Amino acid sequence: MSQSRQPQVNLDALYDPPSETIVKGVMSRLLPFHIAYLDVATFFCLATGSAQGLDASPRGGEPGFVKVLDERTVAFADWPGNNRIASLRNLTEDDRVGMLFLFPGLEVFMRINGRARICVDADLLSKLGEGGGARRRRGLSSPSTKCCFTAARRSTARSCGNPSRNSSARPYRRWVR
């Protein structure tokens, strides 16, 4: 990890303030439309950190693999992967997480930032099972402190062309307003 410090830069002088819509879009709890998106989510990146460094780990599954436990808490199973378990190791030192949900074919994304814990509770793990769940080892729950749902027109247009032409987006359109 680099210990060098960047010189102070007045970012407020370089950037306009965020729009009122963006500021109001940061919520302290999940709203029904957030939950509707989480019900169909198939992919997110989990960001964690520790004194040893940062980790961004892809997480995926069938729609509904992320469970909403209440308006401030989501949970998902940790499935066996490459066994680096960097995200899990980071959580033992620093419980802060960022979750970035991407929705293929849509020009939106959702961020959930908060604190997480590793959970081995059998009742919770049984709810997180996918295809019988025989391989799951543990779950993570993330009491979200901030949720932000954003139209990502600029970033997706720059990186993916025009995803709105993708016909796979049609089932999700009922939640896009």
XYZ file of N, CA, C and O in Angstrom:
708
model
N 0.850 -1.183 0.000
C 0.000 0.000 0.000
C 0.890 1.239 0.000
O 1.811 1.357 0.779
N 0.588 2.158 -0.880
C 1.378 3.376 -1.008
C 1.104 4.316 0.161
O -0.041 4.549 0.529
N 2.144 4.855 0.714
C 2.008 5.795 1.831
C 2.156 7.241 1.377
O 2.085 8.141 2.190
N 2.413 7.458 0.071
C 2.592 8.832 -0.402
C 1.275 9.581 -0.380
O 0.222 9.020 -0.620
N 1.344 10.857 -0.069
C 0.163 11.715 -0.007
C 0.143 12.603 -1.238
O 1.165 13.140 -1.638
N -1.035 12.766 -1.788
C -1.190 13.669 -2.911
C -1.283 15.086 -2.385
O -1.769 15.311 -1.278
N -0.824 16.048 -3.171
C -0.974 17.438 -2.735
C -2.463 17.778 -2.631
O -3.299 17.212 -3.327
N -2.792 18.689 -1.735
C -4.172 19.109 -1.552
C -4.674 19.771 -2.823
O -4.008 20.639 -3.386
N -5.827 19.352 -3.273
C -6.461 19.914 -4.450
C -7.858 20.357 -4.041
O -8.584 19.611 -3.391
N -8.236 21.562 -4.406
C -9.562 22.066 -4.110
C -10.541 21.493 -5.138
O -10.766 22.078 -6.191
N -11.110 20.335 -4.825
C -12.018 19.676 -5.756
C -13.281 20.489 -6.005
O -13.841 20.453 -7.104
N -13.721 21.244 -4.998
C -14.914 22.072 -5.179
C -14.698 23.150 -6.242
O -15.653 23.578 -6.887
N -13.458 23.560 -6.436
C -13.163 24.545 -7.473
C -13.111 23.890 -8.861
O -13.315 24.559 -9.866
N -12.877 22.587 -8.901
C -12.760 21.887 -10.175
C -14.081 21.292 -10.670
O -14.240 21.046 -11.858
N -14.997 21.027 -9.747
C -16.242 20.342 -10.100
C -17.451 21.132 -9.609
O -17.423 21.728 -8.542
N -18.515 21.072 -10.413
C -19.787 21.634 -9.970
C -20.336 20.762 -8.851
O -20.030 19.573 -8.770
N -21.180 21.313 -7.991
C -21.803 20.479 -6.952
C -22.756 19.474 -7.600
O -23.253 19.699 -8.708
N -23.035 18.358 -6.923
C -23.991 17.394 -7.485
C -25.383 18.009 -7.554
O -25.724 18.897 -6.771
N -26.168 17.518 -8.492
C -27.530 18.029 -8.635
C -28.369 17.622 -7.431
O -28.034 16.687 -6.696
N -29.474 18.312 -7.252
C -30.384 18.004 -6.144
C -30.900 16.568 -6.252
O -31.050 15.876 -5.252
N -31.138 16.108 -7.480
C -31.611 14.736 -7.696
C -30.587 13.723 -7.180
O -30.954 12.743 -6.533
N -29.326 13.970 -7.450
C -28.272 13.059 -6.987
C -28.193 13.080 -5.468
O -28.108 12.033 -4.820
N -28.232 14.242 -4.866
C -28.150 14.359 -3.406
C -29.338 13.650 -2.755
O -29.178 12.895 -1.796
N -30.543 13.859 -3.303
C -31.732 13.221 -2.741
C -31.766 11.719 -3.009
O -32.491 10.990 -2.353
N -30.978 11.256 -3.980
C -30.955 9.840 -4.324
C -30.200 8.974 -3.335
O -30.276 7.755 -3.394
N -29.465 9.582 -2.414
C -28.744 8.816 -1.401
C -29.684 8.627 -0.220
O -30.106 9.585 0.411
N -30.017 7.372 0.049
C -31.004 7.038 1.076
C -30.339 6.295 2.234
O -29.331 5.631 2.053
N -30.946 6.380 3.401
C -30.433 5.650 4.558
C -31.121 4.300 4.718
O -30.830 3.554 5.646
N -32.036 3.987 3.798
C -32.743 2.704 3.853
C -33.161 2.320 2.436
O -33.195 3.164 1.537
N -33.482 1.059 2.266
C -33.946 0.576 0.975
C -35.423 0.908 0.809
O -36.224 0.704 1.722
N -35.770 1.408 -0.348
C -37.156 1.694 -0.689
C -37.705 0.536 -1.529
O -36.937 -0.283 -2.032
N -39.013 0.458 -1.708
C -39.570 -0.662 -2.481
C -38.955 -0.833 -3.873
O -38.734 -1.957 -4.316
N -38.647 0.258 -4.567
C -38.065 0.074 -5.895
C -36.632 -0.441 -5.820
O -36.189 -1.167 -6.698
N -35.873 -0.115 -4.751
C -34.549 -0.714 -4.567
C -34.691 -2.225 -4.415
O -33.937 -3.007 -5.004
N -35.658 -2.629 -3.600
C -35.879 -4.052 -3.333
C -36.280 -4.772 -4.617
O -35.825 -5.889 -4.881
N -37.098 -4.120 -5.456
C -37.484 -4.722 -6.733
C -36.260 -4.969 -7.602
O -36.146 -6.019 -8.251
N -35.336 -4.033 -7.628
C -34.104 -4.238 -8.391
C -33.256 -5.340 -7.780
O -32.695 -6.169 -8.491
N -33.140 -5.374 -6.461
C -32.351 -6.424 -5.822
C -32.947 -7.803 -6.084
O -32.214 -8.786 -6.194
N -34.263 -7.891 -6.211
C -34.918 -9.165 -6.501
C -34.516 -9.737 -7.851
O -34.610 -10.951 -8.063
N -34.100 -8.884 -8.786
C -33.709 -9.356 -10.118
C -32.205 -9.247 -10.361
O -31.721 -9.622 -11.426
N -31.468 -8.751 -9.378
C -30.016 -8.574 -9.538
C -29.332 -9.925 -9.727
O -29.643 -10.894 -9.040
N -28.379 -9.961 -10.655
C -27.592 -11.166 -10.891
C -26.093 -10.940 -10.704
O -25.318 -11.880 -10.795
N -25.694 -9.675 -10.430
C -24.264 -9.384 -10.329
C -24.027 -8.117 -9.525
O -24.749 -7.138 -9.662
N -23.004 -8.157 -8.674
C -22.493 -6.948 -8.037
C -21.018 -7.127 -7.728
O -20.495 -8.242 -7.735
N -20.340 -6.025 -7.500
C -18.945 -6.051 -7.049
C -18.936 -5.653 -5.584
O -19.586 -4.676 -5.193
N -18.207 -6.407 -4.789
C -18.072 -6.153 -3.358
C -16.701 -5.546 -3.111
O -15.683 -6.152 -3.447
N -16.673 -4.350 -2.547
C -15.414 -3.674 -2.236
C -15.185 -3.698 -0.731
O -16.092 -3.380 0.045
N -13.984 -4.099 -0.339
C -13.585 -4.129 1.063
C -12.163 -3.614 1.160
O -11.468 -3.471 0.162
N -11.715 -3.359 2.379
C -10.356 -2.880 2.558
C -9.804 -3.235 3.919
O -10.545 -3.587 4.844
N -8.489 -3.150 4.015
C -7.787 -3.371 5.275
C -6.454 -2.643 5.183
O -6.140 -2.029 4.168
N -5.660 -2.732 6.226
C -4.342 -2.101 6.207
C -3.452 -2.703 5.119
O -2.534 -2.057 4.632
N -3.738 -3.934 4.724
C -2.941 -4.596 3.692
C -3.339 -4.188 2.277
O -2.610 -4.447 1.336
N -4.505 -3.580 2.117
C -4.912 -3.146 0.788
C -6.404 -3.232 0.566
O -7.181 -3.443 1.498
N -6.789 -3.088 -0.684
C -8.189 -3.066 -1.084
C -8.511 -4.296 -1.912
O -7.634 -4.910 -2.507
N -9.798 -4.619 -1.977
C -10.242 -5.741 -2.793
C -11.582 -5.386 -3.405
O -12.449 -4.817 -2.735
N -11.757 -5.701 -4.660
C -13.043 -5.604 -5.334
C -13.318 -6.980 -5.922
O -12.557 -7.473 -6.747
N -14.361 -7.601 -5.444
C -14.635 -8.988 -5.776
C -15.979 -9.120 -6.475
O -16.993 -8.629 -5.971
N -16.023 -9.790 -7.640
C -17.300 -9.984 -8.319
C -18.142 -11.026 -7.577
O -17.626 -12.022 -7.081
N -19.439 -10.772 -7.507
C -20.384 -11.702 -6.871
C -21.559 -11.849 -7.816
O -22.072 -10.855 -8.329
N -22.000 -13.071 -8.040
C -23.116 -13.274 -8.949
C -23.945 -14.479 -8.576
O -23.535 -15.308 -7.766
N -25.109 -14.546 -9.161
C -26.004 -15.662 -8.926
C -27.303 -15.475 -9.678
O -27.468 -14.537 -10.459
N -28.209 -16.392 -9.429
C -29.541 -16.305 -10.022
C -30.268 -15.083 -9.456
O -29.959 -14.647 -8.345
N -31.237 -14.545 -10.194
C -32.019 -13.433 -9.627
C -32.536 -13.804 -8.238
O -33.011 -14.921 -8.022
N -32.364 -12.880 -7.307
C -32.786 -13.129 -5.930
C -31.692 -13.680 -5.040
O -31.926 -13.970 -3.874
N -30.458 -13.824 -5.562
C -29.387 -14.367 -4.720
C -29.004 -13.414 -3.594
O -28.447 -13.836 -2.584
N -29.315 -12.133 -3.743
C -29.151 -11.176 -2.652
C -30.515 -11.041 -1.984
O -31.506 -10.739 -2.644
N -30.568 -11.314 -0.704
C -31.824 -11.274 0.040
C -31.905 -9.978 0.842
O -30.932 -9.575 1.481
N -33.066 -9.364 0.820
C -33.316 -8.189 1.645
C -33.909 -8.696 2.954
O -34.976 -9.302 2.968
N -33.202 -8.476 4.058
C -33.668 -8.938 5.363
C -34.564 -7.903 6.029
O -35.498 -8.251 6.738
N -34.271 -6.637 5.818
C -35.115 -5.541 6.266
C -34.690 -4.312 5.485
O -33.829 -4.401 4.617
N -35.281 -3.175 5.772
C -35.017 -1.979 4.953
C -33.589 -1.458 5.058
O -33.198 -0.568 4.317
N -32.803 -2.006 5.954
C -31.411 -1.573 6.099
C -30.401 -2.710 5.974
O -29.209 -2.487 6.162
N -30.864 -3.925 5.673
C -29.955 -5.071 5.680
C -30.189 -5.980 4.490
O -31.324 -6.367 4.213
N -29.114 -6.308 3.804
C -29.146 -7.316 2.744
C -28.161 -8.417 3.118
O -27.246 -8.206 3.913
N -28.372 -9.590 2.546
C -27.486 -10.721 2.824
C -27.295 -11.516 1.543
O -28.159 -11.532 0.663
N -26.160 -12.182 1.445
C -25.887 -13.058 0.303
C -24.943 -14.155 0.761
O -24.200 -14.002 1.725
N -25.010 -15.283 0.058
C -24.140 -16.412 0.388
C -22.755 -16.182 -0.190
O -22.597 -15.592 -1.255
N -21.760 -16.644 0.510
C -20.402 -16.652 -0.021
C -20.161 -18.045 -0.572
O -20.072 -19.014 0.172
N -20.079 -18.138 -1.885
C -19.903 -19.428 -2.533
C -18.425 -19.707 -2.724
O -17.631 -18.777 -2.912
N -18.028 -20.971 -2.687
C -16.613 -21.299 -2.895
C -16.125 -20.744 -4.230
O -16.829 -20.801 -5.228
N -14.946 -20.185 -4.189
C -14.338 -19.613 -5.386
C -12.876 -20.010 -5.439
O -12.536 -21.188 -5.302
N -12.007 -19.027 -5.532
C -10.577 -19.305 -5.648
C -9.898 -19.448 -4.289
O -8.708 -19.693 -4.219
N -10.640 -19.278 -3.226
C -10.147 -19.420 -1.844
C -9.094 -18.392 -1.445
O -8.402 -18.593 -0.442
N -8.990 -17.294 -2.182
C -8.147 -16.190 -1.714
C -8.800 -15.546 -0.496
O -8.136 -15.018 0.355
N -10.098 -15.546 -0.454
C -10.952 -14.974 0.596
C -10.480 -13.604 1.082
O -10.599 -13.263 2.248
N -9.991 -12.810 0.139
C -9.484 -11.476 0.480
C -10.583 -10.613 1.089
O -10.348 -9.913 2.079
N -11.782 -10.645 0.512
C -12.882 -9.832 1.052
C -13.201 -10.243 2.478
O -13.404 -9.395 3.356
N -13.272 -11.535 2.721
C -13.598 -12.022 4.065
C -12.486 -11.666 5.050
O -12.764 -11.244 6.172
N -11.246 -11.828 4.637
C -10.132 -11.444 5.518
C -10.186 -9.947 5.839
O -9.960 -9.547 6.980
N -10.490 -9.142 4.832
C -10.601 -7.699 5.066
C -11.685 -7.392 6.087
O -11.512 -6.517 6.939
N -12.813 -8.101 6.017
C -13.916 -7.834 6.939
C -13.567 -8.137 8.388
O -14.170 -7.571 9.300
N -12.602 -9.004 8.618
C -12.204 -9.282 10.000
C -11.454 -8.103 10.607
O -11.352 -7.989 11.823
N -10.946 -7.212 9.747
C -10.199 -6.046 10.206
C -10.989 -4.738 10.067
O -10.867 -3.843 10.888
N -11.778 -4.629 8.993
C -12.513 -3.397 8.690
C -13.865 -3.808 8.116
O -13.914 -4.412 7.049
N -14.943 -3.490 8.801
C -16.259 -3.979 8.380
C -16.957 -3.099 7.338
O -18.078 -3.383 6.937
N -16.289 -2.078 6.843
C -16.899 -1.214 5.828
C -16.900 -1.924 4.474
O -15.910 -2.549 4.090
N -18.038 -1.801 3.757
C -18.165 -2.407 2.439
C -18.845 -1.447 1.480
O -19.574 -0.543 1.892
N -18.595 -1.670 0.221
C -19.327 -1.027 -0.856
C -19.793 -2.121 -1.795
O -19.042 -3.036 -2.116
N -21.048 -2.037 -2.195
C -21.615 -3.009 -3.124
C -22.117 -2.230 -4.330
O -22.931 -1.320 -4.187
N -21.632 -2.580 -5.518
C -22.037 -1.904 -6.750
C -22.772 -2.912 -7.619
O -22.170 -3.850 -8.136
N -24.084 -2.732 -7.731
C -24.934 -3.624 -8.520
C -25.042 -3.080 -9.929
O -25.375 -1.909 -10.127
N -24.778 -3.942 -10.911
C -24.920 -3.599 -12.317
C -26.067 -4.417 -12.887
O -26.243 -5.591 -12.525
N -26.835 -3.826 -13.779
C -27.999 -4.481 -14.365
C -27.805 -4.530 -15.871
O -27.986 -3.519 -16.549
N -27.413 -5.690 -16.406
C -27.135 -5.796 -17.846
C -28.298 -5.299 -18.689
O -29.458 -5.629 -18.433
N -27.964 -4.462 -19.655
C -28.972 -3.935 -20.556
C -29.674 -2.687 -20.072
O -30.485 -2.124 -20.782
N -29.384 -2.255 -18.858
C -30.013 -1.052 -18.328
C -28.969 0.027 -18.111
O -27.800 -0.257 -17.884
N -29.406 1.242 -18.135
C -28.520 2.378 -17.908
C -28.627 2.851 -16.471
O -28.693 4.042 -16.200
N -28.662 1.918 -15.539
C -28.749 2.233 -14.121
C -27.790 1.338 -13.352
O -27.378 0.278 -13.832
N -27.429 1.789 -12.180
C -26.704 0.949 -11.241
C -27.147 1.348 -9.844
O -27.774 2.373 -9.644
N -26.837 0.509 -8.876
C -27.204 0.811 -7.497
C -26.002 0.524 -6.617
O -25.344 -0.503 -6.760
N -25.730 1.473 -5.720
C -24.652 1.299 -4.735
C -25.282 1.136 -3.369
O -26.206 1.861 -3.011
N -24.726 0.211 -2.607
C -25.081 0.097 -1.194
C -23.773 0.160 -0.435
O -22.874 -0.648 -0.668
N -23.643 1.129 0.438
C -22.459 1.270 1.278
C -22.873 1.058 2.720
O -23.938 1.514 3.135
N -22.050 0.385 3.467
C -22.400 0.157 4.862
C -21.330 -0.646 5.571
O -20.151 -0.572 5.235
N -21.778 -1.411 6.531
C -20.900 -2.260 7.319
C -21.425 -3.679 7.216
O -22.632 -3.887 7.169
N -20.531 -4.640 7.173
C -20.931 -6.034 6.981
C -20.327 -6.915 8.056
O -19.369 -6.535 8.733
N -20.907 -8.086 8.172
C -20.351 -9.080 9.074
C -20.467 -10.437 8.418
O -21.357 -10.680 7.602
N -19.562 -11.316 8.780
C -19.599 -12.694 8.312
C -20.540 -13.444 9.241
O -20.447 -13.325 10.458
N -21.453 -14.192 8.661
C -22.469 -14.876 9.446
C -22.448 -16.370 9.126
O -22.404 -16.750 7.955
N -22.481 -17.196 10.148
C -22.549 -18.646 9.957
C -23.831 -19.217 10.571
O -23.938 -20.414 10.797
N -24.820 -18.354 10.809
C -26.101 -18.762 11.379
C -26.829 -19.701 10.412
O -27.089 -19.346 9.255
N -27.171 -20.889 10.866
C -27.787 -21.908 10.010
C -29.113 -21.442 9.432
O -29.427 -21.732 8.263
N -29.924 -20.726 10.215
C -31.220 -20.243 9.710
C -31.030 -19.274 8.545
O -31.708 -19.375 7.523
N -30.120 -18.330 8.707
C -29.866 -17.383 7.624
C -29.287 -18.110 6.413
O -29.715 -17.885 5.283
N -28.329 -18.987 6.627
C -27.714 -19.693 5.502
C -28.739 -20.506 4.722
O -28.660 -20.599 3.498
N -29.728 -21.070 5.407
C -30.752 -21.839 4.694
C -31.580 -20.941 3.776
O -32.025 -21.378 2.715
N -31.764 -19.681 4.141
C -32.506 -18.732 3.301
C -31.688 -18.297 2.091
O -32.241 -17.837 1.095
N -30.370 -18.405 2.196
C -29.491 -17.934 1.128
C -29.153 -19.034 0.128
O -28.435 -18.788 -0.822
N -29.648 -20.235 0.361
C -29.319 -21.371 -0.498
C -29.769 -21.172 -1.926
O -30.796 -20.583 -2.211
N -28.979 -21.668 -2.829
C -29.256 -21.601 -4.258
C -29.027 -23.005 -4.786
O -27.962 -23.568 -4.601
N -30.022 -23.607 -5.375
C -29.868 -24.960 -5.893
C -29.582 -25.958 -4.785
O -28.728 -26.821 -4.929
N -30.251 -25.842 -3.659
C -30.028 -26.749 -2.543
C -29.007 -26.233 -1.566
O -29.024 -26.587 -0.404
N -28.096 -25.418 -2.010
C -27.156 -24.762 -1.113
C -26.129 -25.659 -0.470
O -25.521 -25.291 0.520
N -25.902 -26.849 -1.016
C -24.986 -27.778 -0.365
C -23.561 -27.252 -0.283
O -22.830 -27.631 0.610
N -23.161 -26.370 -1.206
C -21.772 -25.908 -1.227
C -21.537 -24.616 -0.463
O -20.404 -24.228 -0.275
N -22.577 -23.943 -0.023
C -22.356 -22.652 0.637
C -21.637 -22.869 1.971
O -21.873 -23.851 2.660
N -20.807 -21.942 2.324
C -20.023 -22.059 3.549
C -20.426 -21.035 4.593
O -20.378 -21.295 5.767
N -20.753 -19.832 4.158
C -21.096 -18.775 5.094
C -21.848 -17.699 4.341
O -21.875 -17.696 3.123
N -22.441 -16.817 5.075
C -23.155 -15.710 4.450
C -22.580 -14.402 4.935
O -21.867 -14.350 5.938
N -22.868 -13.372 4.229
C -22.492 -12.035 4.644
C -23.766 -11.219 4.737
O -24.624 -11.309 3.870
N -23.885 -10.465 5.793
C -25.004 -9.533 5.847
C -24.431 -8.142 5.929
O -23.380 -7.917 6.521
N -25.090 -7.240 5.253
C -24.609 -5.876 5.183
C -25.727 -4.931 5.602
O -26.614 -4.652 4.816
N -25.713 -4.489 6.854
C -26.663 -3.440 7.224
C -26.286 -2.167 6.475
O -25.219 -1.614 6.706
N -27.096 -1.781 5.514
C -26.711 -0.664 4.661
C -26.910 0.660 5.385
O -27.917 0.861 6.030
N -25.939 1.510 5.264
C -26.081 2.842 5.832
C -26.463 3.838 4.754
O -27.097 4.830 5.029
N -26.079 3.567 3.521
C -26.437 4.469 2.431
C -26.696 3.654 1.184
O -25.950 2.752 0.853
N -27.774 3.971 0.520
C -28.128 3.320 -0.727
C -28.317 4.408 -1.766
O -28.973 5.405 -1.504
N -27.736 4.221 -2.930
C -27.843 5.216 -3.990
C -28.195 4.502 -5.286
O -27.491 3.584 -5.696
N -29.287 4.889 -5.902
C -29.715 4.330 -7.173
C -29.507 5.412 -8.211
O -30.003 6.520 -8.052
N -28.762 5.112 -9.252
C -28.349 6.147 -10.183
C -28.554 5.737 -11.624
O -28.250 4.601 -11.987
N -29.039 6.651 -12.420
C -29.050 6.454 -13.867
C -27.624 6.656 -14.344
O -26.997 7.663 -14.042
N -27.120 5.688 -15.049
C -25.713 5.692 -15.419
C -25.523 5.935 -16.903
O -24.689 5.331 -17.537
N -26.306 6.819 -17.452
C -26.258 7.031 -18.895
C -24.850 7.333 -19.397
O -24.401 6.765 -20.365
N -24.151 8.229 -18.741
C -22.831 8.622 -19.245
C -21.822 7.503 -19.139
O -21.108 7.211 -20.078
N -21.756 6.833 -17.981
C -20.730 5.807 -17.821
C -21.016 4.589 -18.672
O -20.100 4.008 -19.250
N -22.278 4.162 -18.794
C -22.546 2.996 -19.622
C -22.414 3.336 -21.093
O -21.967 2.505 -21.878
N -22.781 4.535 -21.472
C -22.639 4.925 -22.874
C -21.170 4.959 -23.266
O -20.802 4.546 -24.366
N -20.317 5.423 -22.372
C -18.890 5.480 -22.674
C -18.275 4.088 -22.748
O -17.397 3.836 -23.549
N -18.729 3.175 -21.894
C -18.068 1.885 -21.825
C -18.733 0.806 -22.659
O -18.092 -0.137 -23.065
N -20.034 0.915 -22.925
C -20.761 -0.194 -23.541
C -21.531 0.197 -24.785
O -22.374 -0.565 -25.242
N -21.342 1.364 -25.318
C -22.179 1.782 -26.423
C -23.542 2.184 -25.904
O -23.648 2.869 -24.909
N -24.589 1.709 -26.516
C -25.947 2.061 -26.098
C -26.675 0.810 -25.612
O -27.324 0.128 -26.395
N -26.605 0.488 -24.308
C -27.240 -0.719 -23.815
C -28.761 -0.670 -23.845
O -29.405 -1.692 -23.725
N -29.368 0.496 -24.035
C -30.829 0.563 -24.053
C -31.407 -0.174 -25.258
O -32.581 -0.491 -25.281
N -30.581 -0.465 -26.243
C -31.046 -1.218 -27.409
C -31.070 -2.717 -27.138
O -31.554 -3.483 -27.943
N -30.558 -3.136 -26.016
C -30.505 -4.547 -25.659
C -31.896 -5.026 -25.259
O -32.479 -4.552 -24.309
N -32.442 -6.002 -25.978
C -33.803 -6.467 -25.702
C -33.910 -7.175 -24.359
O -35.001 -7.312 -23.822
N -32.811 -7.638 -23.785
C -32.886 -8.314 -22.490
C -33.280 -7.357 -21.372
O -33.639 -7.787 -20.286
N -33.242 -6.046 -21.634
C -33.603 -5.064 -20.613
C -35.112 -4.952 -20.443
O -35.571 -4.451 -19.437
N -35.887 -5.418 -21.399
C -37.327 -5.205 -21.351
C -37.997 -5.668 -20.067
O -38.854 -4.965 -19.552
N -37.683 -6.855 -19.509
C -38.380 -7.255 -18.290
C -38.167 -6.303 -17.114
O -38.978 -6.255 -16.205
N -37.096 -5.549 -17.118
C -36.772 -4.669 -16.015
C -37.386 -3.280 -16.165
O -37.425 -2.522 -15.231
N -37.844 -2.941 -17.322
C -38.277 -1.575 -17.601
C -39.418 -1.116 -16.700
O -39.575 0.061 -16.472
N -40.234 -2.014 -16.183
C -41.350 -1.574 -15.348
C -40.885 -0.866 -14.088
O -41.642 -0.160 -13.461
N -39.618 -1.060 -13.670
C -39.123 -0.397 -12.469
C -38.381 0.895 -12.792
O -38.061 1.645 -11.904
N -38.092 1.118 -14.041
C -37.355 2.316 -14.432
C -38.328 3.449 -14.631
O -39.267 3.351 -15.403
N -38.142 4.532 -13.912
C -39.027 5.686 -14.025
C -38.214 6.901 -14.403
O -37.195 7.173 -13.946
